[in-house]
Amino acid sequence: MALGNKEIFSQNLKYYMYKYDVDRNTLCDTLGFKYMTVSDWINAKTYPRIDKIEILANYFNIKKSDLVEKQTDKQIDILPVYNQLTDIRKHKVYSYATQQLDEQTDNLNEHRSIYLVGSSAAGLPLDYGDLDAELIDLSNIPAKADKAIHIKGDSMEPKIANNSIIFYHEQPTLEIGEIGIFEINGSAVTCKKYYVDYESKKIVLKSINPKYEPMYFNGDQVRILGKVVF
């Protein structure tokens, strides 16, 4: 869903407040704004008048467009936010960023062959029987990919589209929140995000598409075939 004007302004305002280490009280005291007015801007409940936008732009020494237009990735500086995190949270951000860089580096543009092993559901598990493997030639195959699989269904949209071919690295375990390919009850396969409900000791397979409910399984009902790689 596209962001509206209020949401875009809210994100930009919070970003510049983080960047220049300005809290709500300071902003209100310095510029004479009401606390609830600024809170409503930050929470995307209201949109400021043009004169207020100009005052804020002058205060942060930026252009008015920096507050009202959606910023591209190149314009976003993560360091001001990162620097305010605790050491533990910084470590988590660094680990995730390193993982993303590794995945990006491992993506190759050259053609190579890979086995397409049938289909996987992105919805309810899809019966597959004995998966027939077909050797295919594709470009942009991630270096870590061992197999390709055809996705049927929209439960993993928008990240994974219906009728697309995705790749996975064969491995028996996953980290919480990772996207994997799963065998269900020895007779079906599905693509989902991996979670564990430690209280009920159930494996939870979640869709990205919010119209689908999570699926709960006993540990012996699910076998991890691999991790989806991009």
mmCIF file of C-alpha atoms in Angstrom:
data_model
loop_
_atom_site.group_PDB
_atom_site.id
_atom_site.type_symbol
_atom_site.label_atom_id
_atom_site.label_comp_id
_atom_site.label_asym_id
_atom_site.label_seq_id
_atom_site.Cartn_x
_atom_site.Cartn_y
_atom_site.Cartn_z
ATOM 1 C CA MET A 1 0.000 0.000 0.000
ATOM 2 C CA ALA A 2 1.361 3.381 -0.996
ATOM 3 C CA LEU A 3 2.100 5.846 1.762
ATOM 4 C CA GLY A 4 -0.103 8.938 2.016
ATOM 5 C CA ASN A 5 1.087 12.497 2.572
ATOM 6 C CA LYS A 6 0.659 12.283 6.336
ATOM 7 C CA GLU A 7 2.664 9.054 6.574
ATOM 8 C CA ILE A 8 5.468 10.386 4.355
ATOM 9 C CA PHE A 9 5.705 13.609 6.368
ATOM 10 C CA SER A 10 5.693 11.627 9.618
ATOM 11 C CA GLN A 11 8.587 9.416 8.484
ATOM 12 C CA ASN A 12 10.640 12.381 7.273
ATOM 13 C CA LEU A 13 10.020 14.440 10.408
ATOM 14 C CA LYS A 14 11.020 11.554 12.684
ATOM 15 C CA TYR A 15 14.121 10.983 10.587
ATOM 16 C CA TYR A 16 15.350 14.578 10.936
ATOM 17 C CA MET A 17 14.494 14.644 14.626
ATOM 18 C CA TYR A 18 16.628 11.506 15.053
ATOM 19 C CA LYS A 19 19.391 12.900 12.870
ATOM 20 C CA TYR A 20 19.716 16.148 14.818
ATOM 21 C CA ASP A 21 18.863 14.622 18.202
ATOM 22 C CA VAL A 22 15.780 16.802 18.715
ATOM 23 C CA ASP A 23 12.910 15.540 20.879
ATOM 24 C CA ARG A 24 9.317 16.770 20.854
ATOM 25 C CA ASN A 25 9.698 19.051 23.828
ATOM 26 C CA THR A 26 12.729 20.761 22.321
ATOM 27 C CA LEU A 27 10.979 21.190 18.980
ATOM 28 C CA CYS A 28 7.900 22.684 20.639
ATOM 29 C CA ASP A 29 9.858 24.998 22.948
ATOM 30 C CA THR A 30 12.141 26.249 20.172
ATOM 31 C CA LEU A 31 9.524 26.786 17.482
ATOM 32 C CA GLY A 32 6.498 27.565 19.648
ATOM 33 C CA PHE A 33 4.482 24.558 18.458
ATOM 34 C CA LYS A 34 1.898 22.830 20.639
ATOM 35 C CA TYR A 35 2.981 19.431 21.936
ATOM 36 C CA MET A 36 -0.172 17.643 20.723
ATOM 37 C CA THR A 37 0.177 19.225 17.283
ATOM 38 C CA VAL A 38 3.688 17.843 16.868
ATOM 39 C CA SER A 39 2.556 14.468 18.266
ATOM 40 C CA ASP A 40 -0.189 14.292 15.658
ATOM 41 C CA TRP A 41 2.345 15.009 12.907
ATOM 42 C CA ILE A 42 4.680 12.320 14.206
ATOM 43 C CA ASN A 43 1.840 9.783 14.486
ATOM 44 C CA ALA A 44 0.599 10.645 10.969
ATOM 45 C CA LYS A 45 -2.767 11.830 12.264
ATOM 46 C CA THR A 46 -2.599 15.306 10.718
ATOM 47 C CA TYR A 47 -0.633 17.152 8.030
ATOM 48 C CA PRO A 48 0.890 20.579 8.772
ATOM 49 C CA ARG A 49 0.136 23.805 6.937
ATOM 50 C CA ILE A 50 2.722 25.041 4.455
ATOM 51 C CA ASP A 51 3.929 27.775 6.819
ATOM 52 C CA LYS A 52 4.675 25.171 9.505
ATOM 53 C CA ILE A 53 6.540 23.019 6.958
ATOM 54 C CA GLU A 54 8.644 26.049 6.002
ATOM 55 C CA ILE A 55 9.464 26.750 9.666
ATOM 56 C CA LEU A 56 10.544 23.136 10.169
ATOM 57 C CA ALA A 57 12.622 23.126 6.978
ATOM 58 C CA ASN A 58 14.430 26.289 8.071
ATOM 59 C CA TYR A 59 14.994 24.841 11.532
ATOM 60 C CA PHE A 60 16.623 21.668 10.160
ATOM 61 C CA ASN A 61 18.343 23.628 7.347
ATOM 62 C CA ILE A 62 16.770 21.458 4.654
ATOM 63 C CA LYS A 63 14.434 21.936 1.715
ATOM 64 C CA LYS A 64 10.653 21.760 2.217
ATOM 65 C CA SER A 65 10.629 18.854 -0.238
ATOM 66 C CA ASP A 66 12.834 16.887 2.171
ATOM 67 C CA LEU A 67 9.881 16.846 4.575
ATOM 68 C CA VAL A 68 6.975 16.272 2.204
ATOM 69 C CA GLU A 69 8.364 13.962 -0.483
ATOM 70 C CA LYS A 70 9.131 10.268 -0.161
ATOM 71 C CA GLN A 71 12.865 9.845 0.202
ATOM 72 C CA THR A 72 14.792 7.352 -1.917
ATOM 73 C CA ASP A 73 17.184 4.832 -0.384
ATOM 74 C CA LYS A 74 20.141 6.974 -1.488
ATOM 75 C CA GLN A 75 18.817 9.903 0.505
ATOM 76 C CA ILE A 76 18.363 7.957 3.733
ATOM 77 C CA ASP A 77 21.247 8.113 6.198
ATOM 78 C CA ILE A 78 20.942 5.328 8.753
ATOM 79 C CA LEU A 79 23.822 6.450 10.961
ATOM 80 C CA PRO A 80 21.874 8.979 13.102
ATOM 81 C CA VAL A 81 19.383 6.248 14.028
ATOM 82 C CA TYR A 82 22.069 3.593 14.452
ATOM 83 C CA ASN A 83 24.106 5.789 16.785
ATOM 84 C CA GLN A 84 21.178 6.061 19.218
ATOM 85 C CA LEU A 85 20.818 2.296 19.622
ATOM 86 C CA THR A 86 22.171 0.324 22.560
ATOM 87 C CA ASP A 87 25.239 -1.852 21.903
ATOM 88 C CA ILE A 88 23.100 -4.995 21.743
ATOM 89 C CA ARG A 89 20.734 -3.476 19.174
ATOM 90 C CA LYS A 90 23.673 -2.102 17.174
ATOM 91 C CA HIS A 91 25.050 -5.639 17.002
ATOM 92 C CA LYS A 92 21.718 -6.933 15.670
ATOM 93 C CA VAL A 93 21.576 -4.222 13.004
ATOM 94 C CA TYR A 94 25.187 -4.872 12.000
ATOM 95 C CA SER A 95 24.606 -8.645 11.755
ATOM 96 C CA TYR A 96 21.514 -8.163 9.598
ATOM 97 C CA ALA A 97 23.253 -5.622 7.340
ATOM 98 C CA THR A 98 26.231 -7.954 6.916
ATOM 99 C CA GLN A 99 23.897 -10.797 5.971
ATOM 100 C CA GLN A 100 22.158 -8.612 3.383
ATOM 101 C CA LEU A 101 25.511 -7.568 1.921
ATOM 102 C CA ASP A 102 26.641 -11.203 1.714
ATOM 103 C CA GLU A 103 23.438 -12.168 -0.090
ATOM 104 C CA GLN A 104 23.815 -9.239 -2.477
ATOM 105 C CA THR A 105 27.449 -10.122 -3.195
ATOM 106 C CA ASP A 106 26.583 -13.764 -3.765
ATOM 107 C CA ASN A 107 24.032 -12.964 -6.469
ATOM 108 C CA LEU A 108 25.559 -13.727 -9.850
ATOM 109 C CA ASN A 109 24.441 -12.390 -13.229
ATOM 110 C CA GLU A 110 25.902 -15.235 -15.269
ATOM 111 C CA HIS A 111 23.827 -18.110 -16.655
ATOM 112 C CA ARG A 112 24.086 -21.487 -14.983
ATOM 113 C CA SER A 113 22.038 -24.639 -14.737
ATOM 114 C CA ILE A 114 19.936 -25.580 -11.724
ATOM 115 C CA TYR A 115 17.358 -28.245 -10.965
ATOM 116 C CA LEU A 116 13.723 -27.088 -10.884
ATOM 117 C CA VAL A 117 12.090 -29.515 -8.453
ATOM 118 C CA GLY A 118 8.365 -29.262 -9.055
ATOM 119 C CA SER A 119 6.076 -26.769 -7.336
ATOM 120 C CA SER A 120 5.561 -25.315 -3.885
ATOM 121 C CA ALA A 121 2.412 -23.736 -2.541
ATOM 122 C CA ALA A 122 2.308 -20.180 -1.272
ATOM 123 C CA GLY A 123 -0.957 -20.857 0.510
ATOM 124 C CA LEU A 124 -2.101 -24.252 1.755
ATOM 125 C CA PRO A 125 0.525 -27.002 1.364
ATOM 126 C CA LEU A 126 0.567 -28.398 -2.168
ATOM 127 C CA ASP A 127 0.577 -32.159 -2.747
ATOM 128 C CA TYR A 128 3.613 -33.068 -4.797
ATOM 129 C CA GLY A 129 4.300 -36.776 -4.495
ATOM 130 C CA ASP A 130 7.724 -37.543 -5.914
ATOM 131 C CA LEU A 131 9.116 -34.271 -7.200
ATOM 132 C CA ASP A 132 10.465 -34.581 -10.712
ATOM 133 C CA ALA A 133 13.631 -32.568 -11.178
ATOM 134 C CA GLU A 134 14.215 -30.737 -14.448
ATOM 135 C CA LEU A 135 17.560 -29.159 -15.270
ATOM 136 C CA ILE A 136 17.016 -25.591 -16.476
ATOM 137 C CA ASP A 137 19.248 -22.679 -17.519
ATOM 138 C CA LEU A 138 18.572 -19.322 -15.872
ATOM 139 C CA SER A 139 20.342 -16.042 -15.256
ATOM 140 C CA ASN A 140 20.588 -14.196 -11.929
ATOM 141 C CA ILE A 141 20.734 -17.406 -9.921
ATOM 142 C CA PRO A 142 22.035 -16.757 -6.382
ATOM 143 C CA ALA A 143 25.386 -18.441 -5.802
ATOM 144 C CA LYS A 144 24.081 -20.197 -2.666
ATOM 145 C CA ALA A 145 21.084 -21.684 -4.495
ATOM 146 C CA ASP A 146 20.984 -25.479 -4.749
ATOM 147 C CA LYS A 147 17.511 -25.918 -6.220
ATOM 148 C CA ALA A 148 14.755 -23.881 -7.865
ATOM 149 C CA ILE A 149 11.054 -24.357 -7.234
ATOM 150 C CA HIS A 150 7.878 -23.066 -8.857
ATOM 151 C CA ILE A 151 5.615 -21.052 -6.523
ATOM 152 C CA LYS A 152 1.842 -21.373 -6.830
ATOM 153 C CA GLY A 153 -0.333 -19.001 -4.780
ATOM 154 C CA ASP A 154 -0.209 -15.472 -3.421
ATOM 155 C CA SER A 155 0.370 -15.982 0.298
ATOM 156 C CA MET A 156 3.967 -14.747 0.102
ATOM 157 C CA GLU A 157 3.184 -11.654 -1.935
ATOM 158 C CA PRO A 158 4.416 -9.007 -2.392
ATOM 159 C CA LYS A 159 7.907 -10.466 -1.778
ATOM 160 C CA ILE A 160 7.294 -13.682 -3.734
ATOM 161 C CA ALA A 161 4.814 -13.460 -6.587
ATOM 162 C CA ASN A 162 2.374 -16.156 -7.642
ATOM 163 C CA ASN A 163 3.677 -18.327 -10.500
ATOM 164 C CA SER A 164 7.292 -17.241 -9.969
ATOM 165 C CA ILE A 165 10.417 -19.375 -9.727
ATOM 166 C CA ILE A 166 12.438 -18.980 -6.534
ATOM 167 C CA PHE A 167 15.665 -20.521 -5.295
ATOM 168 C CA TYR A 168 16.606 -22.250 -2.085
ATOM 169 C CA HIS A 169 19.727 -23.488 -0.346
ATOM 170 C CA GLU A 170 19.324 -26.995 1.026
ATOM 171 C CA GLN A 171 19.701 -26.987 4.813
ATOM 172 C CA PRO A 172 17.862 -28.690 7.697
ATOM 173 C CA THR A 173 17.484 -25.672 9.998
ATOM 174 C CA LEU A 174 16.344 -22.057 9.824
ATOM 175 C CA GLU A 175 16.614 -18.963 11.977
ATOM 176 C CA ILE A 176 13.377 -17.478 13.321
ATOM 177 C CA GLY A 177 11.709 -15.313 10.664
ATOM 178 C CA GLU A 178 13.599 -16.750 7.688
ATOM 179 C CA ILE A 179 11.701 -17.850 4.574
ATOM 180 C CA GLY A 180 11.978 -21.544 3.842
ATOM 181 C CA ILE A 181 10.642 -24.452 1.827
ATOM 182 C CA PHE A 182 8.917 -27.015 4.048
ATOM 183 C CA GLU A 183 7.724 -30.571 3.588
ATOM 184 C CA ILE A 184 4.452 -31.163 5.464
ATOM 185 C CA ASN A 185 3.494 -34.643 6.678
ATOM 186 C CA GLY A 186 5.773 -36.209 4.088
ATOM 187 C CA SER A 187 3.378 -35.511 1.241
ATOM 188 C CA ALA A 188 3.140 -31.769 0.604
ATOM 189 C CA VAL A 189 5.387 -28.744 0.288
ATOM 190 C CA THR A 190 4.918 -25.070 1.072
ATOM 191 C CA CYS A 191 6.863 -21.808 1.190
ATOM 192 C CA LYS A 192 6.511 -19.802 4.407
ATOM 193 C CA LYS A 193 8.305 -17.797 7.103
ATOM 194 C CA TYR A 194 9.548 -19.947 9.985
ATOM 195 C CA TYR A 195 8.601 -19.339 13.616
ATOM 196 C CA VAL A 196 8.275 -21.404 16.790
ATOM 197 C CA ASP A 197 5.606 -21.111 19.485
ATOM 198 C CA TYR A 198 7.688 -22.182 22.469
ATOM 199 C CA GLU A 199 4.702 -22.291 24.805
ATOM 200 C CA SER A 200 2.756 -24.826 22.742
ATOM 201 C CA LYS A 201 5.932 -26.329 21.230
ATOM 202 C CA LYS A 202 4.461 -25.897 17.769
ATOM 203 C CA ILE A 203 6.174 -24.920 14.543
ATOM 204 C CA VAL A 204 4.447 -21.870 13.085
ATOM 205 C CA LEU A 205 4.553 -21.211 9.342
ATOM 206 C CA LYS A 206 3.486 -17.673 8.486
ATOM 207 C CA SER A 207 2.544 -15.983 5.235
ATOM 208 C CA ILE A 208 3.586 -12.471 4.245
ATOM 209 C CA ASN A 209 0.180 -11.759 2.714
ATOM 210 C CA PRO A 210 -1.973 -10.722 5.727
ATOM 211 C CA LYS A 211 -5.107 -12.418 4.389
ATOM 212 C CA TYR A 212 -3.643 -15.821 5.307
ATOM 213 C CA GLU A 213 -3.654 -17.135 8.869
ATOM 214 C CA PRO A 214 -0.530 -18.754 10.376
ATOM 215 C CA MET A 215 -0.351 -22.548 10.244
ATOM 216 C CA TYR A 216 0.612 -24.572 13.339
ATOM 217 C CA PHE A 217 2.246 -28.002 13.217
ATOM 218 C CA ASN A 218 3.824 -30.505 15.553
ATOM 219 C CA GLY A 219 7.560 -30.807 15.141
ATOM 220 C CA ASP A 220 7.336 -34.259 13.545
ATOM 221 C CA GLN A 221 4.947 -32.963 10.872
ATOM 222 C CA VAL A 222 7.427 -30.539 9.325
ATOM 223 C CA ARG A 223 10.740 -31.070 7.592
ATOM 224 C CA ILE A 224 12.800 -28.082 6.511
ATOM 225 C CA LEU A 225 13.994 -28.566 2.940
ATOM 226 C CA GLY A 226 15.954 -25.349 2.734
ATOM 227 C CA LYS A 227 16.239 -21.584 3.015
ATOM 228 C CA VAL A 228 14.935 -19.343 0.242
ATOM 229 C CA VAL A 229 17.744 -17.208 -1.199
ATOM 230 C CA PHE A 230 17.404 -14.087 -3.345
#
